[in-house]
Amino acid sequence: MEPLKGKTRGEDLYDRVSTVIEKMKLPWSKLANVMTDGSPNLTGKNVGLLKRIQDKVKEENPNQDVIFLHCIIHQESFCKSILQLNHVINPVVKLVNFIQAKGLQHRQFIKFLEETDADHHDLPYHSRVRWLSLGKVFQRVWELKEEIGAFLKLKGKSDEFTELSDKNWLCDFAFAVDIFSHLNKLNVKLQGKDQYVHDMYTNVKAFKSKLIFFSRQISDKVFTHFATLVTQKETIQNVKKYSKSLDDLHAEFCRRFSDVEKIDQSLQLVACPLSQNPETVPEEVQLELINLQSDFVLKEKFSSLELRDFYASLNEATFPNIRRMAQKILVLFGSTYVCEQTFSVMNINKAPHRSSLTDEHLRSILRIATTKLTPDFDALAKKGDQQHCSH
C-alpha cells in the first residue's frame, strides 16, 4: 500500500505503480491481471492507468495481453440500479430516517416494539457504502410494517407515509424485499479471501440462470421463490412488470460481466480440465489436455488435491502450456475484497488520537494486521534484544 498525496490522475497513479514495480524488480512482461473499481482515472481509454500499463507491458512483450477486470462484487452491487425501484426505496429510507433521526422518537419506537412483543427491537439505518444494507433494511421494515403503521398513527404522522396503505405500493415493496434478498445471498457468496475467479463467476452465472427461471415462474403467477411477494398474491394487478424487471436485471448482469465472459472458456478449462472437449480449447493445449484426460493417476490427483496443488504437481516438460495457462488464471483477482478489507483496517488504526502516524508506521501496522504469519516469540525472546532496559 502506497500513499498518494495531492492529485489522483491516471498519470499520478501510473507513476506510483511503476515506481513500486521497478523498486521490487518485477518484470512488466509477467503482469497478468489488474483489478479495479471502474473509476475513470483507472479505466480512461487514453490516459487512464490501465491504458498506460497495457502500453508499458506491450513495450517489453508485444505478445502479452493483460487481463483487466472490474470487481465482480462491485458489478453485482451496481446491477440493482436497473430495477428502477426508487419509488419504493425513497419512502422506506425516509421512514427509517424519520424514526431514527431524533433520539426521543427513536427511544419511544423501541419501547413501543417491546410493548407490542414485536419480532425485532429496532430498525437499522441504510448505508449506501455497505453492500448488504438495502436488503437488510427492506426485510426489517417489511417484518415490522404493522408496528410501524401503528406507531405512525400514534404520532399522527400516517398522512406523511400513505404508501403503507397503498396495496400496489406494498406489492412493489414485497417484490423489492425478495429480489434484494436474492441479491444479498449472491453478494455473500462472492465475499471472502482466497476465492478464484472461476468460482465467483460460477455463482454469477448460476444467478443469471435463476433470473430467467424466476421471470418465467412469475409470468405464470408462480411465486415459489418469492416468499414475501406471495403474501400479496391476491392484490397483484400486473405480474408482467415484475417479470420484465427480472429480464432487465438479467440483461444488466450480462452487460456488466462481459469482461469476465471473454475469459470464461479459459476459466472452465483450468477449473474442470477433465470434462473439456480438446477440440474446443486453444491449439497449444489440445494434445496436453488429451494426455491429461488419459492419465488415471492424474485423474485421481485432480479429485484429491487442491486446484493449485494439482497444477503444481504436473510435470513441467510434459504439460508446459497447461501449467502456464493455469498459472495465469489462478493468480487472477476476482474482486477488490482484500483491498477493501485492508482499507477498513487502515481506517480503524488511523483514529483521531493517532493522527500523527507516519506512512512508514502505518505500513508496518497494516502488515502486522493483515499477515497470516505467526511470530516466533520464543526465538525473539532468546535473542535477548530489548527495546527498553526497564522491561
Coordinates of N, CA and C in Angstrom, one line a residue, residues 132-336:
L132 N -24.8 -5.0 1.7 CA -26.0 -5.8 2.1 C -27.0 -4.9 2.8
S133 N -26.7 -3.6 2.9 CA -27.5 -2.7 3.8 C -29.0 -2.6 3.3
L134 N -29.2 -2.3 2.0 CA -30.5 -2.1 1.5 C -31.4 -3.3 1.7
G135 N -30.9 -4.5 1.4 CA -31.7 -5.7 1.5 C -32.1 -5.9 2.9
K136 N -31.2 -5.7 3.9 CA -31.5 -5.9 5.3 C -32.5 -4.9 5.8
V137 N -32.4 -3.7 5.4 CA -33.3 -2.6 5.8 C -34.7 -3.0 5.3
F138 N -34.8 -3.3 4.0 CA -36.1 -3.7 3.4 C -36.8 -4.8 4.2
Q139 N -36.0 -5.9 4.5 CA -36.5 -7.0 5.2 C -37.1 -6.7 6.5
R140 N -36.3 -5.8 7.3 CA -36.7 -5.5 8.6 C -38.0 -4.6 8.6
V141 N -38.0 -3.6 7.7 CA -39.2 -2.7 7.6 C -40.4 -3.5 7.2
W142 N -40.2 -4.5 6.3 CA -41.4 -5.3 5.9 C -41.9 -6.1 7.1
E143 N -41.0 -6.7 7.9 CA -41.4 -7.5 9.0 C -42.1 -6.7 10.1
L144 N -41.7 -5.4 10.2 CA -42.3 -4.5 11.2 C -43.3 -3.5 10.7
K145 N -43.8 -3.8 9.5 CA -44.7 -2.7 8.8 C -46.0 -2.5 9.6
E146 N -46.5 -3.5 10.2 CA -47.7 -3.3 11.0 C -47.4 -2.5 12.3
E147 N -46.3 -2.8 13.0 CA -46.0 -2.0 14.1 C -45.6 -0.6 13.8
I148 N -44.9 -0.4 12.6 CA -44.5 0.9 12.2 C -45.8 1.8 11.8
G149 N -46.8 1.1 11.2 CA -48.0 1.8 10.9 C -48.7 2.2 12.1
A150 N -48.8 1.4 13.1 CA -49.4 1.7 14.4 C -48.7 2.9 15.1
F151 N -47.3 2.8 15.1 CA -46.6 3.9 15.7 C -46.8 5.2 15.0
L152 N -46.8 5.2 13.7 CA -47.1 6.5 12.9 C -48.4 7.0 13.2
K153 N -49.4 6.1 13.4 CA -50.8 6.6 13.7 C -50.8 7.2 15.1
L154 N -50.0 6.6 16.0 CA -49.9 7.1 17.4 C -49.3 8.5 17.4
K155 N -48.4 8.7 16.5 CA -47.7 10.0 16.4 C -48.4 11.0 15.5
G156 N -49.5 10.6 14.9 CA -50.2 11.5 14.0 C -49.5 11.8 12.7
K157 N -48.7 10.8 12.2 CA -47.9 11.0 11.0 C -48.3 10.1 9.9
S158 N -49.4 9.5 10.0 CA -49.8 8.5 9.0 C -50.0 9.1 7.6
D159 N -50.4 10.4 7.6 CA -50.6 11.1 6.3 C -49.3 11.3 5.6
E160 N -48.2 11.3 6.3 CA -46.9 11.6 5.6 C -46.4 10.3 5.0
F161 N -46.9 9.1 5.3 CA -46.4 7.9 4.8 C -47.6 7.0 4.3
T162 N -48.3 7.6 3.3 CA -49.5 6.9 2.8 C -49.2 5.7 2.0
E163 N -47.9 5.5 1.7 CA -47.6 4.3 0.9 C -47.9 3.0 1.7
L164 N -47.8 3.0 3.0 CA -48.0 1.8 3.8 C -49.5 1.3 3.7
S165 N -50.4 2.1 3.2 CA -51.8 1.7 3.0 C -52.1 1.5 1.5
D166 N -51.1 1.7 0.6 CA -51.3 1.6 -0.8 C -51.0 0.1 -1.2
K167 N -52.0 -0.6 -1.7 CA -51.8 -2.0 -2.0 C -50.9 -2.2 -3.1
N168 N -50.9 -1.4 -4.2 CA -50.0 -1.5 -5.3 C -48.6 -1.3 -4.8
W169 N -48.4 -0.3 -4.0 CA -47.0 0.0 -3.5 C -46.5 -1.1 -2.6
L170 N -47.4 -1.7 -1.8 CA -47.0 -2.8 -1.0 C -46.5 -4.0 -1.8
C171 N -47.2 -4.2 -3.0 CA -46.8 -5.3 -3.9 C -45.4 -5.1 -4.4
D172 N -45.1 -3.8 -4.8 CA -43.8 -3.5 -5.3 C -42.7 -3.6 -4.2
F173 N -43.1 -3.2 -3.0 CA -42.3 -3.3 -1.8 C -41.9 -4.8 -1.5
A174 N -42.9 -5.7 -1.6 CA -42.7 -7.1 -1.4 C -41.8 -7.7 -2.4
F175 N -42.0 -7.3 -3.7 CA -41.1 -7.7 -4.8 C -39.6 -7.3 -4.5
A176 N -39.5 -6.0 -4.0 CA -38.1 -5.5 -3.8 C -37.5 -6.3 -2.6
V177 N -38.3 -6.6 -1.6 CA -37.7 -7.4 -0.5 C -37.1 -8.7 -0.9
D178 N -37.9 -9.4 -1.8 CA -37.5 -10.7 -2.3 C -36.2 -10.6 -3.2
I179 N -36.3 -9.7 -4.1 CA -35.2 -9.7 -5.1 C -33.9 -9.2 -4.4
F180 N -34.0 -8.2 -3.5 CA -32.8 -7.8 -2.8 C -32.3 -8.9 -1.9
S181 N -33.2 -9.7 -1.4 CA -32.7 -10.8 -0.6 C -31.9 -11.8 -1.4
H182 N -32.4 -12.1 -2.6 CA -31.6 -13.0 -3.5 C -30.3 -12.3 -3.9
L183 N -30.3 -11.0 -4.1 CA -29.0 -10.3 -4.5 C -28.0 -10.4 -3.3
N184 N -28.5 -10.2 -2.1 CA -27.7 -10.3 -0.9 C -27.0 -11.7 -0.7
K185 N -27.8 -12.7 -1.0 CA -27.3 -14.1 -0.9 C -26.1 -14.3 -1.9
L186 N -26.3 -13.7 -3.1 CA -25.2 -13.8 -4.1 C -24.0 -13.0 -3.7
N187 N -24.2 -11.8 -3.1 CA -23.1 -11.0 -2.7 C -22.3 -11.7 -1.6
V188 N -23.0 -12.3 -0.7 CA -22.3 -13.0 0.4 C -21.4 -14.1 -0.2
K189 N -21.9 -14.8 -1.2 CA -21.1 -15.9 -1.8 C -19.8 -15.4 -2.5
L190 N -19.9 -14.1 -2.9 CA -18.8 -13.5 -3.7 C -17.7 -12.9 -2.7
Q191 N -18.1 -12.7 -1.4 CA -17.1 -12.1 -0.5 C -16.2 -13.2 0.0
G192 N -15.1 -12.7 0.6 CA -14.1 -13.6 1.2 C -12.8 -13.6 0.5
K193 N -11.7 -14.0 1.2 CA -10.4 -14.1 0.7 C -10.2 -15.5 0.0
D194 N -9.2 -15.6 -0.8 CA -8.8 -16.8 -1.5 C -9.9 -17.4 -2.4
Q195 N -10.6 -16.5 -3.0 CA -11.6 -17.0 -4.0 C -11.1 -16.9 -5.4
Y196 N -11.2 -18.0 -6.1 CA -10.7 -18.0 -7.5 C -11.8 -17.3 -8.4
V197 N -11.4 -16.7 -9.5 CA -12.3 -16.0 -10.4 C -13.4 -17.0 -10.9
H198 N -13.0 -18.2 -11.2 CA -13.9 -19.1 -11.8 C -15.0 -19.5 -10.8
D199 N -14.7 -19.6 -9.5 CA -15.7 -19.9 -8.5 C -16.7 -18.7 -8.4
M200 N -16.2 -17.5 -8.4 CA -17.0 -16.3 -8.3 C -17.9 -16.2 -9.5
Y201 N -17.4 -16.4 -10.7 CA -18.2 -16.3 -11.9 C -19.2 -17.4 -12.0
T202 N -18.9 -18.6 -11.5 CA -19.9 -19.7 -11.5 C -21.1 -19.3 -10.7
N203 N -20.9 -18.6 -9.6 CA -22.0 -18.1 -8.8 C -22.8 -17.0 -9.6
V204 N -22.1 -16.2 -10.3 CA -22.8 -15.2 -11.1 C -23.6 -15.8 -12.2
K205 N -23.0 -16.8 -12.9 CA -23.8 -17.5 -14.0 C -25.0 -18.2 -13.5
A206 N -24.8 -18.8 -12.3 CA -26.0 -19.5 -11.7 C -27.1 -18.5 -11.4
F207 N -26.7 -17.3 -10.9 CA -27.7 -16.3 -10.6 C -28.4 -15.8 -11.9
K208 N -27.7 -15.7 -12.9 CA -28.3 -15.3 -14.2 C -29.3 -16.3 -14.7
S209 N -29.0 -17.6 -14.5 CA -30.0 -18.6 -14.9 C -31.2 -18.6 -13.9
K210 N -31.0 -18.3 -12.7 CA -32.1 -18.2 -11.7 C -33.0 -17.0 -12.1
L211 N -32.4 -15.9 -12.6 CA -33.3 -14.8 -13.0 C -34.2 -15.2 -14.1
I212 N -33.7 -15.9 -15.1 CA -34.6 -16.4 -16.2 C -35.7 -17.3 -15.7
F213 N -35.3 -18.2 -14.7 CA -36.2 -19.1 -14.1 C -37.3 -18.3 -13.3
F214 N -36.9 -17.3 -12.5 CA -37.8 -16.5 -11.7 C -38.8 -15.8 -12.7
S215 N -38.3 -15.2 -13.7 CA -39.1 -14.4 -14.6 C -40.2 -15.3 -15.3
R216 N -39.8 -16.5 -15.7 CA -40.8 -17.4 -16.3 C -41.8 -17.9 -15.2
Q217 N -41.4 -18.1 -14.0 CA -42.3 -18.5 -13.0 C -43.3 -17.4 -12.7
I218 N -42.8 -16.2 -12.5 CA -43.7 -15.1 -12.1 C -44.7 -14.8 -13.3
S219 N -44.3 -15.0 -14.5 CA -45.2 -14.8 -15.6 C -46.3 -15.7 -15.6
D220 N -46.1 -16.9 -15.0 CA -47.1 -17.9 -14.8 C -47.8 -17.8 -13.4
K221 N -47.5 -16.7 -12.7 CA -48.1 -16.4 -11.4 C -47.7 -17.5 -10.4
V222 N -46.5 -18.0 -10.5 CA -45.9 -18.9 -9.5 C -44.9 -18.2 -8.7
F223 N -45.1 -18.1 -7.4 CA -44.2 -17.3 -6.5 C -43.4 -18.1 -5.5
T224 N -43.0 -19.3 -6.0 CA -42.4 -20.3 -5.1 C -41.1 -19.7 -4.4
H225 N -40.3 -18.9 -5.1 CA -39.1 -18.4 -4.6 C -39.2 -16.9 -4.2
F226 N -40.4 -16.4 -4.1 CA -40.6 -15.0 -3.7 C -41.6 -15.1 -2.5
A227 N -41.1 -15.4 -1.3 CA -41.9 -15.7 -0.1 C -42.7 -14.5 0.3
T228 N -42.1 -13.3 0.1 CA -42.8 -12.0 0.5 C -43.9 -11.6 -0.5
L229 N -43.5 -11.7 -1.7 CA -44.5 -11.3 -2.8 C -45.7 -12.2 -2.8
V230 N -45.5 -13.5 -2.4 CA -46.7 -14.4 -2.4 C -47.7 -14.0 -1.4
T231 N -47.3 -13.3 -0.4 CA -48.3 -12.8 0.6 C -49.3 -11.8 0.1
Q232 N -48.8 -11.1 -1.0 CA -49.7 -10.1 -1.7 C -50.3 -10.6 -3.0
K233 N -50.3 -11.9 -3.1 CA -50.7 -12.6 -4.4 C -52.1 -12.1 -4.8
E234 N -53.0 -12.0 -3.9 CA -54.4 -11.6 -4.2 C -54.5 -10.2 -4.7
T235 N -53.6 -9.3 -4.4 CA -53.7 -7.9 -4.7 C -52.8 -7.5 -5.9
I236 N -52.0 -8.4 -6.4 CA -51.1 -8.1 -7.6 C -52.0 -7.9 -8.8
Q237 N -51.9 -6.8 -9.4 CA -52.6 -6.5 -10.7 C -51.9 -6.7 -11.9
N238 N -50.5 -6.6 -11.9 CA -49.7 -6.7 -13.1 C -48.4 -7.5 -12.8
V239 N -48.4 -8.8 -13.0 CA -47.2 -9.6 -12.8 C -46.2 -9.4 -13.9
K240 N -46.6 -8.9 -15.0 CA -45.7 -8.7 -16.1 C -44.6 -7.7 -15.8
K241 N -44.9 -6.7 -15.0 CA -43.9 -5.7 -14.7 C -42.7 -6.3 -13.9
Y242 N -43.1 -7.2 -13.0 CA -42.1 -7.9 -12.2 C -41.2 -8.9 -13.1
S243 N -41.9 -9.5 -14.0 CA -41.2 -10.4 -14.9 C -40.2 -9.6 -15.8
K244 N -40.7 -8.4 -16.2 CA -39.8 -7.5 -17.0 C -38.6 -7.0 -16.2
S245 N -38.9 -6.7 -15.0 CA -37.8 -6.2 -14.1 C -36.7 -7.3 -14.0
L246 N -37.1 -8.5 -13.9 CA -36.2 -9.6 -13.8 C -35.4 -9.8 -15.1
D247 N -36.1 -9.6 -16.2 CA -35.4 -9.7 -17.5 C -34.4 -8.6 -17.7
D248 N -34.8 -7.4 -17.2 CA -33.9 -6.3 -17.3 C -32.7 -6.5 -16.4
L249 N -32.9 -7.1 -15.3 CA -31.8 -7.4 -14.4 C -30.8 -8.4 -15.0
H250 N -31.4 -9.4 -15.6 CA -30.6 -10.4 -16.3 C -29.8 -9.8 -17.4
A251 N -30.4 -8.9 -18.2 CA -29.6 -8.2 -19.3 C -28.5 -7.3 -18.7
E252 N -28.8 -6.7 -17.6 CA -27.7 -5.9 -17.0 C -26.6 -6.7 -16.5
F253 N -26.9 -7.9 -15.9 CA -25.8 -8.8 -15.5 C -24.9 -9.2 -16.7
C254 N -25.6 -9.5 -17.8 CA -24.9 -9.9 -19.0 C -24.0 -8.8 -19.5
R255 N -24.5 -7.6 -19.4 CA -23.7 -6.4 -19.9 C -22.5 -6.1 -19.0
R256 N -22.8 -6.1 -17.7 CA -21.7 -5.7 -16.8 C -20.6 -6.8 -16.7
F257 N -21.0 -8.0 -16.9 CA -20.0 -9.1 -16.7 C -19.4 -9.6 -18.0
S258 N -19.5 -8.7 -19.0 CA -19.0 -9.1 -20.4 C -17.5 -9.3 -20.3
D259 N -16.8 -8.5 -19.5 CA -15.3 -8.7 -19.4 C -14.9 -10.1 -18.9
V260 N -15.6 -10.6 -17.9 CA -15.3 -11.9 -17.4 C -15.8 -13.0 -18.4
E261 N -16.8 -12.7 -19.1 CA -17.4 -13.7 -20.1 C -16.3 -13.9 -21.2
K262 N -15.5 -13.0 -21.5 CA -14.5 -13.1 -22.5 C -13.4 -14.2 -22.2
I263 N -13.2 -14.4 -20.9 CA -12.2 -15.4 -20.5 C -12.9 -16.6 -19.9
D264 N -14.2 -16.7 -20.1 CA -14.9 -17.8 -19.4 C -14.4 -19.2 -19.9
Q265 N -14.1 -19.3 -21.2 CA -13.6 -20.6 -21.7 C -12.3 -21.0 -21.0
S266 N -11.4 -20.1 -20.8 CA -10.1 -20.3 -20.1 C -10.4 -20.7 -18.6
L267 N -11.4 -20.0 -18.0 CA -11.7 -20.3 -16.6 C -12.2 -21.8 -16.5
Q268 N -13.1 -22.2 -17.4 CA -13.6 -23.5 -17.4 C -12.5 -24.6 -17.7
L269 N -11.6 -24.3 -18.6 CA -10.6 -25.2 -18.9 C -9.7 -25.5 -17.7
V270 N -9.3 -24.4 -16.9 CA -8.5 -24.6 -15.8 C -9.3 -25.2 -14.6
A271 N -10.5 -24.8 -14.4 CA -11.3 -25.3 -13.3 C -11.7 -26.8 -13.5
C272 N -12.1 -27.2 -14.7 CA -12.6 -28.5 -15.0 C -11.9 -29.1 -16.2
P273 N -10.6 -29.4 -16.2 CA -9.9 -29.8 -17.4 C -10.3 -31.2 -17.9
L274 N -10.8 -32.1 -17.0 CA -11.1 -33.4 -17.3 C -12.4 -33.5 -18.1
S275 N -13.3 -32.5 -18.1 CA -14.6 -32.5 -18.8 C -14.6 -31.7 -20.1
Q276 N -13.4 -31.1 -20.4 CA -13.4 -30.2 -21.6 C -13.1 -31.0 -22.9
N277 N -13.7 -30.5 -23.9 CA -13.5 -31.1 -25.3 C -12.2 -30.6 -25.8
P278 N -11.2 -31.5 -26.1 CA -10.0 -31.0 -26.7 C -10.1 -30.2 -28.0
E279 N -11.2 -30.4 -28.7 CA -11.3 -29.7 -30.0 C -11.7 -28.3 -29.8
T280 N -12.2 -27.9 -28.6 CA -12.7 -26.5 -28.4 C -11.7 -25.7 -27.6
V281 N -10.6 -26.2 -27.2 CA -9.6 -25.5 -26.4 C -8.6 -24.9 -27.3
P282 N -7.7 -24.0 -26.9 CA -6.7 -23.4 -27.7 C -5.7 -24.5 -28.3
E283 N -5.2 -24.3 -29.4 CA -4.4 -25.4 -30.1 C -3.2 -25.8 -29.3
E284 N -2.6 -24.9 -28.6 CA -1.3 -25.2 -27.9 C -1.5 -26.2 -26.7
V285 N -2.8 -26.3 -26.3 CA -3.0 -27.2 -25.1 C -3.8 -28.4 -25.5
Q286 N -4.2 -28.6 -26.7 CA -5.0 -29.7 -27.1 C -4.4 -31.0 -26.8
L287 N -3.2 -31.2 -27.3 CA -2.5 -32.5 -27.1 C -2.2 -32.8 -25.6
E288 N -1.8 -31.7 -24.9 CA -1.6 -31.9 -23.5 C -2.8 -32.2 -22.7
L289 N -4.0 -31.7 -23.2 CA -5.2 -32.0 -22.5 C -5.6 -33.4 -22.7
I290 N -5.4 -33.9 -23.9 CA -5.7 -35.4 -24.2 C -4.8 -36.2 -23.3
N291 N -3.5 -35.9 -23.2 CA -2.6 -36.7 -22.3 C -3.1 -36.7 -20.9
L292 N -3.6 -35.5 -20.4 CA -4.1 -35.3 -19.1 C -5.3 -36.1 -18.8
Q293 N -6.3 -36.1 -19.8 CA -7.5 -36.8 -19.6 C -7.3 -38.3 -19.7
S294 N -6.2 -38.8 -20.3 CA -6.0 -40.2 -20.4 C -5.2 -40.8 -19.3
D295 N -4.7 -40.0 -18.4 CA -3.8 -40.5 -17.3 C -4.7 -40.7 -16.1
F296 N -4.8 -41.9 -15.7 CA -5.7 -42.3 -14.5 C -5.1 -41.8 -13.2
V297 N -3.8 -41.7 -13.1 CA -3.1 -41.2 -11.9 C -3.4 -39.7 -11.7
L298 N -3.3 -39.0 -12.8 CA -3.6 -37.5 -12.7 C -5.1 -37.3 -12.4
K299 N -6.0 -38.1 -12.9 CA -7.4 -38.0 -12.6 C -7.6 -38.2 -11.1
E300 N -6.9 -39.1 -10.5 CA -7.1 -39.3 -9.1 C -6.5 -38.1 -8.3
K301 N -5.4 -37.6 -8.8 CA -4.8 -36.4 -8.1 C -5.8 -35.2 -8.2
F302 N -6.4 -35.1 -9.4 CA -7.3 -33.9 -9.5 C -8.5 -34.0 -8.5
S303 N -8.9 -35.1 -8.2 CA -10.1 -35.3 -7.3 C -9.6 -35.2 -5.8
S304 N -8.3 -35.3 -5.5 CA -7.9 -35.4 -4.2 C -7.1 -34.1 -3.7
L305 N -6.6 -33.4 -4.7 CA -5.7 -32.2 -4.4 C -6.5 -30.9 -4.6
E306 N -6.0 -29.9 -3.9 CA -6.4 -28.5 -4.2 C -6.0 -28.2 -5.6
L307 N -6.8 -27.3 -6.3 CA -6.6 -27.0 -7.7 C -5.1 -26.5 -7.9
R308 N -4.7 -25.6 -7.1 CA -3.3 -25.0 -7.3 C -2.2 -26.1 -7.1
D309 N -2.5 -27.0 -6.1 CA -1.5 -28.1 -5.8 C -1.5 -29.1 -7.0
F310 N -2.7 -29.3 -7.6 CA -2.8 -30.2 -8.7 C -1.9 -29.8 -9.9
Y311 N -2.1 -28.5 -10.2 CA -1.3 -28.0 -11.4 C 0.2 -27.8 -11.0
A312 N 0.5 -27.6 -9.8 CA 1.9 -27.6 -9.4 C 2.6 -29.0 -9.5
S313 N 1.7 -30.0 -9.4 CA 2.3 -31.4 -9.4 C 2.5 -31.9 -10.9
L314 N 1.9 -31.1 -11.8 CA 2.1 -31.6 -13.2 C 3.6 -31.4 -13.7
N315 N 4.0 -32.4 -14.5 CA 5.4 -32.4 -15.0 C 5.5 -31.2 -16.0
E316 N 6.5 -30.3 -15.7 CA 6.6 -29.1 -16.5 C 7.0 -29.4 -17.9
A317 N 7.8 -30.5 -18.1 CA 8.2 -30.8 -19.5 C 7.0 -31.4 -20.3
T318 N 6.1 -32.1 -19.7 CA 5.0 -32.8 -20.3 C 3.8 -31.8 -20.6
F319 N 3.6 -31.0 -19.6 CA 2.4 -30.1 -19.7 C 2.8 -28.6 -19.5
P320 N 3.7 -28.1 -20.3 CA 4.1 -26.7 -20.2 C 3.0 -25.7 -20.4
N321 N 2.2 -25.9 -21.4 CA 1.2 -24.9 -21.8 C 0.0 -24.9 -20.8
I322 N -0.4 -26.1 -20.4 CA -1.5 -26.1 -19.4 C -1.0 -25.5 -18.1
R323 N 0.2 -25.8 -17.7 CA 0.7 -25.2 -16.4 C 0.7 -23.7 -16.6
R324 N 1.2 -23.2 -17.7 CA 1.3 -21.7 -17.9 C -0.1 -21.1 -17.9
M325 N -1.0 -21.7 -18.5 CA -2.4 -21.2 -18.5 C -3.0 -21.2 -17.1
A326 N -2.8 -22.3 -16.4 CA -3.3 -22.4 -15.0 C -2.7 -21.3 -14.1
Q327 N -1.4 -21.1 -14.3 CA -0.7 -20.1 -13.5 C -1.3 -18.7 -13.7
K328 N -1.6 -18.4 -15.0 CA -2.2 -17.1 -15.3 C -3.6 -17.0 -14.8
I329 N -4.4 -18.0 -14.8 CA -5.8 -18.0 -14.4 C -5.9 -18.0 -12.9
L330 N -5.1 -18.8 -12.2 CA -5.3 -18.9 -10.8 C -4.8 -17.7 -10.0
V331 N -4.0 -16.9 -10.6 CA -3.5 -15.7 -9.9 C -4.4 -14.5 -10.1
L332 N -5.5 -14.6 -10.9 CA -6.4 -13.5 -11.2 C -7.2 -13.2 -9.9
F333 N -7.3 -11.9 -9.7 CA -8.2 -11.4 -8.6 C -9.6 -11.2 -9.2
G334 N -10.6 -11.7 -8.5 CA -12.0 -11.6 -8.9 C -12.7 -10.4 -8.4
S335 N -12.1 -9.8 -7.3 CA -12.7 -8.6 -6.7 C -11.6 -7.8 -5.9
T336 N -12.0 -6.7 -5.4 CA -11.2 -5.8 -4.6 C -11.4 -6.1 -3.1

